[in-house]
Amino acid sequence: AQSVSQHNHHVILSEAASLELGCNYSYGGTVNLFWYVQYPGQHLQLLLKYFSGDPLVKGIKGFEAEFIKSKFSFNLRKPSVQWSDTAEYFCAVNDPRGKLQFGAGTQVVVTP
Amino acid sequence: DGGITQSPKYLFRKEGQNVTLSCEQNLNHDAMYWYRQDPGQGLRLIYYSQIVNDFQKGDIAEGYSVSREKKESFPLTVTSAQKNPTAFYLCASSGWSEQPQHFGDGTRLSIL
């Protein structure tokens, strides 16, 4: 069973549209949460992370994510996407063993 | 520039052959990881090492082997026992477990 679930496998949207990618996990207790991005032809990069504190975290390139503990969710958002945001986005969670578990990824295509 | 270097970028293997993928980091990180990336499945952990001369199996270790003789190096051998080796392999490192991981550019392995 998938321990980290990303709701959409493919998302297509136009420039300036808002983006929200869902991520849910199934672990109890304290977790560390991450969003990684893989641009075409590039290596995985960290977008943002949540360890503790303010549940609304801001990352690079205008992305933010909200941790909602009661919903076991860590959704990624960007108010206005650009063509350069075309990439694959991965949610990841440290499981109770401390190992990083990845979601299946969401391929985002932004059209001009 | 600090980072992770994986080589080669592309690798072809004949049936029954073992092949070794290289991963070197100059970030002075203690922990290193090997993942396999398949379309629609995200990243799955093969092996990880938190310290020199020690490593543990991840979720899909069967058919793979690793060594960690030096802090900066964590080579992965794909053995002939791995029945479906065609995939994209990613190496990562972190300061310690649960910290954000830094990724290499990956090695794409194909079977001839």
Coordinates of N, CA and C in Angstrom, one line a residue:
Chain A
A1 N 0.9 -1.2 0.0 CA 0.0 0.0 0.0 C 0.9 1.2 0.0
Q2 N 0.4 2.2 -0.8 CA 1.2 3.4 -0.9 C 1.1 4.2 0.4
S3 N 2.3 4.6 1.0 CA 2.3 5.3 2.2 C 2.2 6.8 2.0
V4 N 2.6 7.2 0.9 CA 2.6 8.6 0.5 C 1.8 8.7 -0.8
S5 N 0.7 9.4 -0.8 CA -0.2 9.4 -1.9 C -0.2 10.8 -2.5
Q6 N 0.0 10.9 -3.8 CA -0.2 12.1 -4.5 C -1.4 12.0 -5.4
H7 N -2.3 13.0 -5.3 CA -3.6 12.8 -5.9 C -3.7 12.8 -7.4
N8 N -2.8 13.5 -8.0 CA -2.8 13.6 -9.5 C -1.5 13.1 -10.1
H9 N -1.6 12.3 -11.2 CA -0.4 11.9 -11.8 C 0.0 12.9 -12.9
H10 N -1.0 13.6 -13.5 CA -0.7 14.5 -14.6 C -1.6 15.8 -14.4
V11 N -1.0 16.9 -14.5 CA -1.7 18.2 -14.4 C -1.3 19.1 -15.6
I12 N -2.3 19.6 -16.3 CA -2.0 20.5 -17.4 C -2.7 21.8 -17.1
L13 N -2.0 22.9 -17.1 CA -2.6 24.2 -16.9 C -1.9 25.3 -17.7
S14 N -2.6 26.4 -17.8 CA -2.1 27.5 -18.5 C -1.2 28.4 -17.6
E15 N -0.3 29.2 -18.2 CA 0.4 30.2 -17.4 C -0.5 31.1 -16.7
A16 N -0.1 31.5 -15.5 CA -0.9 32.4 -14.6 C -2.0 31.7 -13.9
A17 N -2.2 30.4 -14.2 CA -3.2 29.7 -13.4 C -2.6 29.3 -12.0
S18 N -3.5 29.0 -11.1 CA -3.0 28.6 -9.8 C -2.9 27.1 -9.8
L19 N -1.9 26.7 -9.0 CA -1.6 25.2 -8.9 C -1.7 24.8 -7.5
E20 N -2.3 23.6 -7.3 CA -2.3 22.9 -6.0 C -2.2 21.5 -6.2
L21 N -1.2 20.9 -5.6 CA -0.9 19.5 -5.7 C -1.1 18.8 -4.4
G22 N -2.0 17.8 -4.3 CA -2.3 17.1 -3.1 C -1.3 16.1 -2.7
C23 N -1.0 15.9 -1.4 CA -0.2 14.9 -0.8 C -0.7 14.5 0.5
N24 N -0.9 13.2 0.7 CA -1.4 12.6 1.9 C -0.4 11.5 2.3
Y25 N -0.2 11.3 3.6 CA 0.6 10.3 4.1 C -0.1 9.5 5.2
S26 N 0.5 8.3 5.5 CA -0.3 7.4 6.4 C 0.5 7.1 7.7
Y27 N 1.5 7.9 8.0 CA 2.3 7.7 9.2 C 1.7 8.5 10.4
G28 N 1.7 7.9 11.6 CA 1.4 8.7 12.8 C 2.6 9.3 13.4
G29 N 2.4 10.1 14.4 CA 3.5 10.7 15.1 C 4.2 11.8 14.4
T30 N 5.3 12.2 14.8 CA 6.1 13.3 14.2 C 6.7 12.9 12.9
V31 N 6.5 13.7 11.9 CA 7.0 13.4 10.6 C 7.7 14.7 10.0
N32 N 8.7 14.5 9.2 CA 9.3 15.5 8.4 C 8.8 15.4 7.0
L33 N 8.4 16.5 6.4 CA 7.7 16.5 5.1 C 8.5 17.3 4.1
F34 N 8.5 16.9 2.8 CA 9.3 17.5 1.8 C 8.5 17.6 0.5
W35 N 8.8 18.6 -0.3 CA 8.5 18.6 -1.7 C 9.7 18.7 -2.5
Y36 N 9.9 17.8 -3.5 CA 11.1 17.9 -4.4 C 10.5 18.1 -5.8
V37 N 11.4 18.8 -6.6 CA 11.0 19.0 -8.0 C 12.1 18.5 -9.0
Q38 N 11.7 18.0 -10.1 CA 12.6 17.5 -11.1 C 12.3 18.1 -12.4
Y39 N 13.0 19.2 -12.8 CA 12.8 19.8 -14.0 C 13.4 18.9 -15.2
P40 N 12.9 19.1 -16.4 CA 13.4 18.2 -17.5 C 14.9 18.2 -17.6
G41 N 15.5 17.1 -17.6 CA 16.9 17.0 -17.8 C 17.7 17.4 -16.6
Q42 N 17.1 17.7 -15.4 CA 17.9 18.1 -14.3 C 17.7 17.1 -13.1
H43 N 18.5 17.3 -12.1 CA 18.4 16.4 -10.9 C 17.3 16.9 -10.0
L44 N 16.9 16.0 -9.1 CA 15.9 16.4 -8.1 C 16.4 17.5 -7.2
Q45 N 15.5 18.5 -7.0 CA 15.9 19.6 -6.1 C 14.8 19.7 -5.0
L46 N 15.3 20.2 -3.8 CA 14.4 20.4 -2.8 C 13.6 21.8 -3.0
L47 N 12.3 21.7 -3.0 CA 11.5 22.9 -3.1 C 11.2 23.5 -1.7
L48 N 10.8 22.7 -0.8 CA 10.6 23.2 0.6 C 10.5 22.0 1.5
K49 N 10.5 22.3 2.8 CA 10.5 21.3 3.8 C 9.7 21.8 5.0
Y50 N 9.1 20.8 5.8 CA 8.5 21.1 7.1 C 9.0 20.2 8.1
F51 N 9.6 20.7 9.2 CA 10.0 19.9 10.3 C 9.1 20.2 11.5
S52 N 8.9 21.5 11.8 CA 8.1 21.9 13.0 C 7.8 23.4 12.8
G53 N 6.9 23.9 13.7 CA 6.6 25.3 13.7 C 5.4 25.7 12.8
D54 N 5.5 26.8 12.2 CA 4.4 27.3 11.3 C 4.1 26.3 10.3
P55 N 2.8 25.9 10.2 CA 2.5 24.8 9.3 C 2.4 25.3 7.8
L56 N 2.5 26.6 7.6 CA 2.6 27.1 6.2 C 4.0 27.5 6.0
V57 N 4.6 26.7 5.1 CA 6.0 26.9 4.8 C 6.2 27.4 3.3
K58 N 7.2 28.3 3.2 CA 7.4 28.9 1.9 C 8.8 28.3 1.4
G59 N 8.7 28.0 0.1 CA 9.9 27.5 -0.5 C 10.4 28.4 -1.6
I60 N 11.2 27.8 -2.5 CA 11.8 28.5 -3.6 C 10.8 28.7 -4.7
K61 N 11.1 29.7 -5.5 CA 10.3 30.0 -6.8 C 8.8 30.2 -6.5
G62 N 8.5 30.8 -5.4 CA 7.1 31.2 -5.1 C 6.2 30.0 -4.6
F63 N 6.7 28.9 -4.4 CA 5.9 27.8 -3.9 C 5.8 27.8 -2.4
E64 N 4.6 27.3 -1.9 CA 4.4 27.2 -0.5 C 3.6 25.9 -0.3
A65 N 3.6 25.4 0.9 CA 2.9 24.2 1.3 C 2.3 24.3 2.7
E66 N 1.2 23.7 2.9 CA 0.5 23.7 4.2 C 0.4 22.4 4.8
F67 N 0.9 22.2 6.0 CA 0.8 21.0 6.7 C -0.4 21.0 7.6
I68 N -1.3 20.1 7.3 CA -2.5 19.9 8.1 C -2.5 18.6 8.8
K69 N -2.1 18.6 10.1 CA -1.8 17.4 10.8 C -3.1 16.5 10.9
S70 N -4.2 17.1 11.1 CA -5.5 16.3 11.3 C -5.9 15.6 10.0
K71 N -5.4 16.1 8.9 CA -5.7 15.5 7.6 C -4.6 14.7 7.0
F72 N -3.5 14.6 7.7 CA -2.3 13.9 7.2 C -1.9 14.4 5.8
S73 N -2.0 15.8 5.7 CA -1.8 16.3 4.3 C -0.7 17.3 4.3
F74 N -0.1 17.5 3.1 CA 1.0 18.5 2.9 C 0.9 18.9 1.5
N75 N -0.1 19.8 1.2 CA -0.4 20.2 -0.2 C 0.5 21.3 -0.6
L76 N 0.9 21.2 -1.9 CA 1.8 22.2 -2.5 C 1.0 23.2 -3.3
R77 N 1.3 24.5 -3.2 CA 0.6 25.5 -3.9 C 1.5 26.5 -4.6
K78 N 1.0 27.1 -5.7 CA 1.6 28.3 -6.2 C 0.5 29.1 -6.9
P79 N 0.4 30.4 -6.5 CA -0.7 31.2 -7.0 C -0.8 31.4 -8.5
S80 N 0.4 31.5 -9.1 CA 0.4 31.8 -10.5 C 1.6 31.2 -11.2
V81 N 1.4 30.1 -12.0 CA 2.5 29.3 -12.5 C 3.0 30.0 -13.8
Q82 N 4.3 29.6 -14.1 CA 5.0 30.0 -15.3 C 5.3 28.8 -16.1
W83 N 5.6 29.0 -17.4 CA 6.0 27.9 -18.2 C 7.2 27.1 -17.6
S84 N 8.1 27.9 -17.0 CA 9.3 27.2 -16.4 C 9.0 26.3 -15.2
D85 N 7.7 26.3 -14.7 CA 7.3 25.4 -13.7 C 7.0 24.0 -14.2
T86 N 7.1 23.8 -15.5 CA 6.9 22.5 -16.0 C 7.9 21.5 -15.5
A87 N 7.5 20.5 -14.8 CA 8.4 19.6 -14.1 C 7.6 18.5 -13.5
E88 N 8.3 17.5 -12.9 CA 7.7 16.5 -12.1 C 7.9 16.8 -10.6
Y89 N 6.8 16.7 -9.8 CA 6.9 17.1 -8.4 C 6.6 15.9 -7.5
F90 N 7.5 15.8 -6.5 CA 7.4 14.6 -5.6 C 7.2 15.1 -4.2
C91 N 6.2 14.5 -3.5 CA 6.1 14.7 -2.1 C 6.8 13.5 -1.4
A92 N 7.5 13.9 -0.3 CA 8.2 12.8 0.4 C 8.1 13.0 1.9
V93 N 8.1 11.9 2.6 CA 7.8 11.9 4.1 C 8.8 11.0 4.8
N94 N 9.5 11.4 5.8 CA 10.3 10.5 6.6 C 9.3 9.6 7.4
D95 N 9.5 8.3 7.1 CA 8.6 7.3 7.8 C 9.1 7.1 9.2
P96 N 8.4 6.3 10.0 CA 8.8 6.1 11.4 C 10.2 5.6 11.6
R97 N 10.8 4.9 10.5 CA 12.2 4.4 10.6 C 13.1 5.5 10.3
G98 N 12.6 6.7 9.9 CA 13.5 7.8 9.5 C 13.9 7.7 8.0
K99 N 13.3 6.8 7.3 CA 13.7 6.7 5.9 C 12.7 7.5 5.1
L100 N 13.2 8.1 4.0 CA 12.3 9.0 3.1 C 11.5 8.1 2.2
Q101 N 10.2 8.3 2.3 CA 9.3 7.6 1.4 C 8.7 8.6 0.4
F102 N 8.7 8.3 -0.9 CA 8.3 9.2 -1.9 C 6.9 8.9 -2.4
G103 N 6.1 9.9 -2.8 CA 4.9 9.6 -3.6 C 5.3 9.3 -5.0
A104 N 4.3 8.9 -5.8 CA 4.5 8.5 -7.2 C 4.9 9.6 -8.1
G105 N 4.7 10.9 -7.7 CA 5.0 12.0 -8.5 C 3.8 12.5 -9.3
T106 N 3.9 13.8 -9.6 CA 2.9 14.5 -10.4 C 3.6 15.2 -11.5
Q107 N 3.3 14.9 -12.7 CA 3.9 15.6 -13.9 C 3.0 16.8 -14.2
V108 N 3.6 18.0 -14.1 CA 2.9 19.2 -14.3 C 3.4 19.8 -15.6
V109 N 2.5 20.1 -16.5 CA 2.8 20.8 -17.8 C 2.1 22.1 -17.8
V110 N 2.9 23.2 -18.0 CA 2.3 24.5 -18.0 C 2.4 25.0 -19.5
T111 N 1.3 25.3 -20.1 CA 1.2 25.7 -21.5 C 1.3 27.3 -21.5
P112 N 2.0 27.8 -22.6 CA 2.1 29.3 -22.7 C 0.7 29.9 -23.0
Chain B
D1 N 32.7 23.4 -6.6 CA 31.2 23.3 -6.4 C 30.9 21.9 -5.7
G2 N 30.2 22.0 -4.6 CA 29.9 20.8 -3.9 C 28.7 20.1 -4.5
G3 N 28.7 18.8 -4.6 CA 27.6 18.1 -5.1 C 27.8 16.6 -5.2
I4 N 26.9 15.9 -5.9 CA 27.0 14.5 -6.1 C 27.2 14.2 -7.6
T5 N 28.1 13.3 -7.8 CA 28.5 12.9 -9.2 C 28.1 11.4 -9.4
Q6 N 27.3 11.2 -10.4 CA 27.0 9.8 -10.7 C 27.5 9.5 -12.1
S7 N 28.1 8.3 -12.2 CA 28.6 7.9 -13.6 C 28.4 6.4 -13.7
P8 N 28.2 6.0 -15.0 CA 28.0 6.8 -16.2 C 26.6 7.4 -16.2
K9 N 26.3 8.2 -17.2 CA 25.0 8.7 -17.3 C 24.0 7.7 -17.9
Y10 N 24.6 6.9 -18.9 CA 23.8 5.8 -19.5 C 24.7 4.6 -19.4
L11 N 24.0 3.4 -19.2 CA 24.7 2.2 -19.0 C 23.9 1.1 -19.6
F12 N 24.5 0.2 -20.4 CA 23.8 -0.9 -21.0 C 24.4 -2.2 -20.5
R13 N 23.6 -3.1 -20.2 CA 24.0 -4.4 -19.6 C 23.4 -5.6 -20.4
K14 N 24.3 -6.6 -20.6 CA 23.8 -7.8 -21.2 C 23.2 -8.7 -20.1
E15 N 22.4 -9.6 -20.6 CA 21.7 -10.5 -19.6 C 22.9 -11.3 -18.9
G16 N 22.7 -11.5 -17.6 CA 23.7 -12.3 -16.8 C 24.9 -11.5 -16.4
Q17 N 25.0 -10.2 -16.7 CA 26.1 -9.4 -16.3 C 25.8 -8.7 -15.1
N18 N 26.9 -8.5 -14.2 CA 26.8 -7.5 -13.1 C 27.3 -6.2 -13.6
V19 N 26.7 -5.1 -13.2 CA 27.3 -3.8 -13.5 C 27.3 -2.9 -12.2
T20 N 28.3 -2.0 -12.2 CA 28.4 -1.2 -11.0 C 28.2 0.3 -11.4
L21 N 27.4 1.0 -10.6 CA 27.1 2.4 -10.8 C 27.9 3.2 -9.8
S22 N 28.5 4.2 -10.2 CA 29.3 5.0 -9.3 C 28.5 6.2 -8.7
C23 N 28.8 6.5 -7.5 CA 28.3 7.7 -6.8 C 29.3 8.3 -5.9
E24 N 29.7 9.5 -6.1 CA 30.7 10.2 -5.3 C 30.1 11.5 -4.9
Q25 N 30.4 11.9 -3.6 CA 29.9 13.2 -3.1 C 31.0 13.9 -2.4
N26 N 31.1 15.2 -2.6 CA 32.1 16.1 -1.9 C 31.4 17.0 -0.9
L27 N 30.3 16.6 -0.4 CA 29.5 17.5 0.5 C 29.8 17.2 2.0
N28 N 30.7 16.2 2.2 CA 31.1 15.8 3.5 C 29.8 15.2 4.3
H29 N 28.9 14.6 3.6 CA 27.7 14.1 4.2 C 28.0 12.7 4.7
D30 N 27.4 12.4 5.8 CA 27.5 11.0 6.4 C 26.6 10.0 5.7
A31 N 25.4 10.4 5.4 CA 24.5 9.4 4.9 C 24.4 9.5 3.4
M32 N 24.3 8.3 2.8 CA 24.1 8.2 1.3 C 23.1 7.1 1.0
Y33 N 22.4 7.3 -0.2 CA 21.3 6.5 -0.5 C 21.3 6.1 -2.0
W34 N 20.7 5.0 -2.3 CA 20.4 4.7 -3.7 C 18.9 4.4 -3.8
Y35 N 18.4 5.1 -4.9 CA 17.0 4.9 -5.2 C 16.8 4.4 -6.7
R36 N 15.7 3.8 -6.9 CA 15.3 3.4 -8.3 C 14.1 4.2 -8.6
Q37 N 14.1 4.8 -9.8 CA 12.9 5.6 -10.2 C 12.3 4.9 -11.5
D38 N 11.0 4.5 -11.3 CA 10.3 4.0 -12.4 C 9.1 4.9 -12.7
P39 N 8.6 5.0 -13.9 CA 7.5 5.8 -14.3 C 6.3 5.4 -13.4
G40 N 5.6 6.5 -12.8 CA 4.4 6.2 -12.1 C 4.6 5.6 -10.7
Q41 N 5.9 5.4 -10.3 CA 6.1 4.8 -9.0 C 6.9 5.6 -8.1
G42 N 7.3 6.8 -8.5 CA 8.2 7.6 -7.6 C 9.5 7.0 -7.4
L43 N 10.1 7.3 -6.3 CA 11.5 6.8 -6.0 C 11.3 5.7 -4.9
R44 N 12.0 4.6 -5.1 CA 12.0 3.5 -4.1 C 13.4 3.3 -3.7
L45 N 13.6 3.1 -2.3 CA 14.9 3.0 -1.7 C 15.5 1.6 -1.9
I46 N 16.7 1.6 -2.4 CA 17.4 0.3 -2.6 C 18.3 -0.1 -1.4
Y47 N 19.2 0.8 -1.1 CA 20.1 0.7 0.0 C 20.4 2.1 0.6
Y48 N 20.8 2.1 1.8 CA 21.3 3.3 2.4 C 22.4 3.1 3.3
S49 N 23.2 4.1 3.6 CA 24.4 4.0 4.5 C 24.4 5.3 5.3
Q50 N 24.5 5.1 6.6 CA 24.6 6.2 7.5 C 26.0 6.5 8.0
I51 N 26.9 5.6 7.7 CA 28.3 5.8 8.2 C 29.2 4.9 7.4
V52 N 30.4 5.2 7.3 CA 31.4 4.4 6.5 C 31.4 2.9 7.1
N53 N 31.5 2.0 6.2 CA 31.6 0.5 6.5 C 30.3 0.0 7.1
D54 N 29.2 0.7 6.9 CA 27.9 0.2 7.4 C 26.8 0.6 6.4
F55 N 25.9 -0.3 6.1 CA 24.8 0.0 5.2 C 23.6 -0.9 5.5
Q56 N 22.4 -0.5 5.1 CA 21.2 -1.3 5.4 C 20.4 -1.4 4.1
K57 N 19.6 -2.5 4.0 CA 18.7 -2.7 2.9 C 17.5 -1.7 3.0
G58 N 17.1 -1.3 1.8 CA 15.9 -0.5 1.7 C 14.8 -1.3 1.4
D59 N 13.8 -0.8 0.7 CA 12.6 -1.5 0.4 C 12.7 -2.5 -0.8
I60 N 13.7 -2.3 -1.6 CA 13.8 -3.2 -2.8 C 15.2 -3.6 -3.0
A61 N 15.9 -4.2 -2.0 CA 17.3 -4.5 -2.1 C 17.6 -5.8 -2.9
E62 N 16.7 -6.6 -3.1 CA 17.0 -7.9 -3.8 C 17.6 -7.7 -5.2
G63 N 18.7 -8.3 -5.4 CA 19.4 -8.2 -6.7 C 20.4 -7.1 -6.8
Y64 N 20.6 -6.4 -5.7 CA 21.5 -5.3 -5.6 C 22.5 -5.5 -4.5
S65 N 23.7 -4.9 -4.6 CA 24.7 -4.9 -3.5 C 25.4 -3.5 -3.5
V66 N 25.9 -3.1 -2.3 CA 26.6 -1.9 -2.2 C 27.8 -2.1 -1.3
S67 N 28.7 -1.0 -1.3 CA 29.8 -1.0 -0.3 C 29.9 0.5 0.1
R68 N 30.5 0.7 1.2 CA 30.8 2.0 1.7 C 32.2 2.0 2.4
E69 N 33.2 2.0 1.6 CA 34.6 1.9 2.1 C 35.1 3.3 2.4
K70 N 34.5 4.3 1.7 CA 35.0 5.7 1.9 C 33.7 6.5 2.1
K71 N 33.9 7.6 2.9 CA 32.7 8.5 3.2 C 32.2 9.1 1.9
E72 N 33.0 9.4 0.9 CA 32.5 10.1 -0.2 C 32.0 9.2 -1.3
S73 N 32.1 7.9 -1.2 CA 31.8 7.0 -2.3 C 30.8 5.9 -1.8
F74 N 29.8 5.6 -2.7 CA 28.8 4.6 -2.4 C 28.3 3.9 -3.6
P75 N 29.2 3.0 -4.2 CA 28.8 2.4 -5.5 C 27.7 1.3 -5.3
L76 N 26.9 1.2 -6.3 CA 25.8 0.2 -6.4 C 26.1 -0.8 -7.5
T77 N 26.0 -2.1 -7.1 CA 26.2 -3.1 -8.1 C 24.8 -3.7 -8.4
V78 N 24.4 -3.7 -9.7 CA 23.2 -4.4 -10.1 C 23.6 -5.8 -10.5
T79 N 23.2 -6.8 -9.8 CA 23.6 -8.1 -10.1 C 22.7 -8.8 -11.1
S80 N 23.1 -10.0 -11.6 CA 22.3 -10.7 -12.6 C 21.1 -11.3 -11.9
A81 N 21.0 -11.2 -10.6 CA 19.8 -11.7 -9.9 C 18.7 -10.7 -9.9
Q82 N 19.0 -9.5 -10.3 CA 17.9 -8.5 -10.5 C 17.2 -8.7 -11.8
K83 N 16.0 -9.1 -11.7 CA 15.3 -9.6 -12.9 C 14.7 -8.5 -13.8
N84 N 14.6 -7.3 -13.2 CA 14.1 -6.2 -14.0 C 14.9 -4.9 -13.7
P85 N 16.1 -4.9 -14.2 CA 17.0 -3.9 -13.8 C 16.9 -2.6 -14.6
T86 N 16.1 -2.6 -15.7 CA 16.0 -1.4 -16.5 C 15.3 -0.3 -15.8
A87 N 16.0 0.8 -15.5 CA 15.4 1.8 -14.7 C 16.3 3.0 -14.6
F88 N 15.9 4.1 -14.0 CA 16.7 5.2 -13.7 C 17.1 5.2 -12.3
Y89 N 18.4 5.2 -12.0 CA 19.0 5.1 -10.6 C 19.5 6.4 -10.1
L90 N 19.1 6.8 -9.0 CA 19.5 8.0 -8.3 C 20.2 7.8 -7.0
C91 N 21.3 8.5 -6.9 CA 22.1 8.5 -5.7 C 21.8 9.8 -4.9
A92 N 21.8 9.7 -3.6 CA 21.5 10.9 -2.8 C 22.4 10.9 -1.6
S93 N 22.6 12.1 -1.0 CA 23.3 12.1 0.3 C 22.6 13.2 1.2
S94 N 22.9 13.0 2.5 CA 22.4 14.0 3.5 C 23.3 14.1 4.6
G95 N 23.3 15.2 5.4 CA 24.1 15.4 6.5 C 24.0 14.2 7.5
W96 N 22.7 13.9 7.7 CA 22.4 12.7 8.5 C 20.9 12.4 8.2
S97 N 20.5 11.2 8.6 CA 19.2 10.8 8.3 C 18.2 11.8 8.8
E98 N 17.1 12.0 8.0 CA 16.0 12.9 8.2 C 16.3 14.3 7.7
Q99 N 17.5 14.6 7.3 CA 17.8 15.9 6.7 C 17.5 15.9 5.2
P100 N 17.2 17.0 4.6 CA 17.0 17.0 3.2 C 18.1 16.3 2.4
Q101 N 17.7 15.6 1.4 CA 18.7 14.9 0.6 C 19.1 15.7 -0.6
H102 N 20.3 15.5 -1.0 CA 20.8 16.1 -2.3 C 21.0 15.0 -3.3
F103 N 20.6 15.2 -4.5 CA 20.5 14.1 -5.5 C 21.6 14.4 -6.6
G104 N 22.0 13.2 -7.1 CA 22.9 13.3 -8.3 C 22.0 13.4 -9.6
D105 N 22.6 13.4 -10.7 CA 21.9 13.5 -12.0 C 21.3 12.2 -12.5
G106 N 21.7 11.1 -11.9 CA 21.2 9.8 -12.2 C 21.9 9.0 -13.3
T107 N 21.7 7.7 -13.3 CA 22.2 6.8 -14.3 C 21.0 6.0 -14.9
R108 N 20.9 6.0 -16.2 CA 19.9 5.2 -16.8 C 20.5 3.9 -17.3
L109 N 20.0 2.8 -16.7 CA 20.4 1.5 -17.1 C 19.4 0.8 -18.0
S110 N 20.0 0.2 -19.0 CA 19.1 -0.5 -20.0 C 19.7 -1.9 -20.3
I111 N 18.9 -2.9 -20.6 CA 19.3 -4.2 -20.9 C 19.3 -4.4 -22.4
L112 N 20.5 -5.0 -22.8 CA 20.6 -5.2 -24.3 C 19.9 -6.6 -24.6

